[in-house]
């Protein structure tokens, strides 16, 4: 494709993770038999914005950070996607994540496009005051391209409801209008939806329960390993434990804990709030992240970052259900290795879509200033995700392709159809 050739020399853009998003797209699009010129139009991001963010740090020094907002596609609706604060953020990473948001919205059949933002920084080493200044400056910088009908950020790795509150406030102060619909994942007091906090993890648990039925695996007593103990990992583990599963190992970026008889999740979470070092938790053995990924279990949940299972460790994965709570945790080479095994893979754009689905509900509620009950939210979310799961499963059986390719085909096709019927302007 020209698009690849045109951009290959830009090292910040053309990162391995972006290459991965492109290759996945190429594989799926071949099966859809879309004309080459349309494929290039669909994969090309609508708009990428890069901003410099000068911040006065607490020690009085000035520091300049770099931020991005990529709007990949808006054929189905305004851009939608998280905002990530992490030292590894690059234009390529944000573009890959924005591209996956487009397919995720398409697969869920919700009226939203795909976008993503990020700032290269280490939020764990910054004070609340510095993070507030950074967030407000970023909001001011990307102000012209965001808004309820344009592009709606949400939390992602390294950001939370407080971050969203600062964005909403900065945006509203600048426009002079109270604008709830500019972000989702807000605190409840500011129009945050009930259920949004736990939505991604709950959705991951639902898709696992759905997959377990397909392979006749009883959840009662099923063994679970969770990589990543942020918002997604914690709620996934909590809901799976509630469904009767046994969480035998959990890790975060500092290391992990293991107990073959099960680990109580709420006390572990409580512990992690006070001491990020999980391995001080009583009645557990210490385990490295590498070892954890090769533990024999029924369900392996990837809820950390991208590129965790690669050609180096994929052959050691020993589970029945492989659930991608994170975006892009599996490299292309690892995908091939996993396909050879008897593993039910739930791809990221299906598995972790609970977050964006409830974000969609929050956006709707915000624009109507009318709020729904938690039960309603859970029920509607389950329905949307179940439909997408069944559609993906059916296509994967029909076309004899993996769940990832099937999910991508559905998402891409929906976006392509919308683009074709809208046509070109001018
Ligand atoms: N960051 C989440 C994701 O990757 C949520 C996005 C949203 O709620 O808009 O799906």
XYZ file of N, CA, C and O and ligand atoms in Angstrom, residues 80-82 101 104 116 154-156 184 196 327 352 355-356 359, ligand 1:
74
model
N -13.666 8.188 19.385
C -13.824 7.729 20.776
C -12.608 6.901 21.131
O -12.199 6.012 20.385
N -12.057 7.173 22.298
C -10.923 6.353 22.735
C -10.193 6.997 23.892
O -10.342 8.190 24.160
N -9.405 6.183 24.553
C -8.771 6.596 25.805
C -7.629 7.578 25.629
O -7.233 7.948 24.525
N -9.425 1.124 18.108
C -10.704 1.680 18.596
C -11.731 1.742 17.463
O -12.912 1.511 17.679
N -13.074 -1.643 17.021
C -13.846 -2.023 18.221
C -15.255 -1.425 18.156
O -16.245 -2.117 18.385
N -7.521 7.977 19.812
C -6.738 7.693 21.019
C -5.812 8.864 21.269
O -5.418 9.565 20.327
N -11.365 9.306 27.015
C -11.769 8.487 28.175
C -10.489 8.011 28.868
O -9.397 8.195 28.335
N -10.607 7.360 30.029
C -9.389 6.866 30.680
C -8.749 5.699 29.921
O -9.416 4.974 29.193
N -7.454 5.554 30.102
C -6.700 4.407 29.592
C -5.558 4.211 30.606
O -5.626 4.734 31.725
N -15.674 10.739 28.710
C -16.388 9.723 29.498
C -15.417 9.146 30.522
O -14.220 9.404 30.457
N -19.284 2.503 34.889
C -18.171 2.726 33.946
C -16.838 2.256 34.527
O -15.999 1.706 33.831
N -5.038 -3.941 25.142
C -5.044 -3.800 23.686
C -3.704 -4.280 23.142
O -2.651 -3.856 23.622
N -12.161 -6.545 25.538
C -12.106 -5.389 26.447
C -13.068 -4.274 26.050
O -12.934 -3.138 26.517
N -15.561 -1.358 28.251
C -15.222 0.032 28.614
C -15.828 1.012 27.638
O -16.538 1.952 28.022
N -15.603 0.787 26.355
C -16.104 1.756 25.382
C -17.623 1.653 25.246
O -18.298 2.657 24.990
N -18.852 3.651 27.992
C -18.523 5.042 27.638
C -19.579 5.597 26.679
O -19.976 6.760 26.775
N -9.317 3.056 26.819
C -10.393 2.140 26.677
C -10.212 1.252 25.474
O -9.125 1.034 25.015
C -11.750 2.828 26.743
C -12.029 3.803 25.661
C -13.322 4.592 25.894
O -14.004 4.342 26.859
O -13.582 5.465 25.064
O -11.146 0.669 24.970
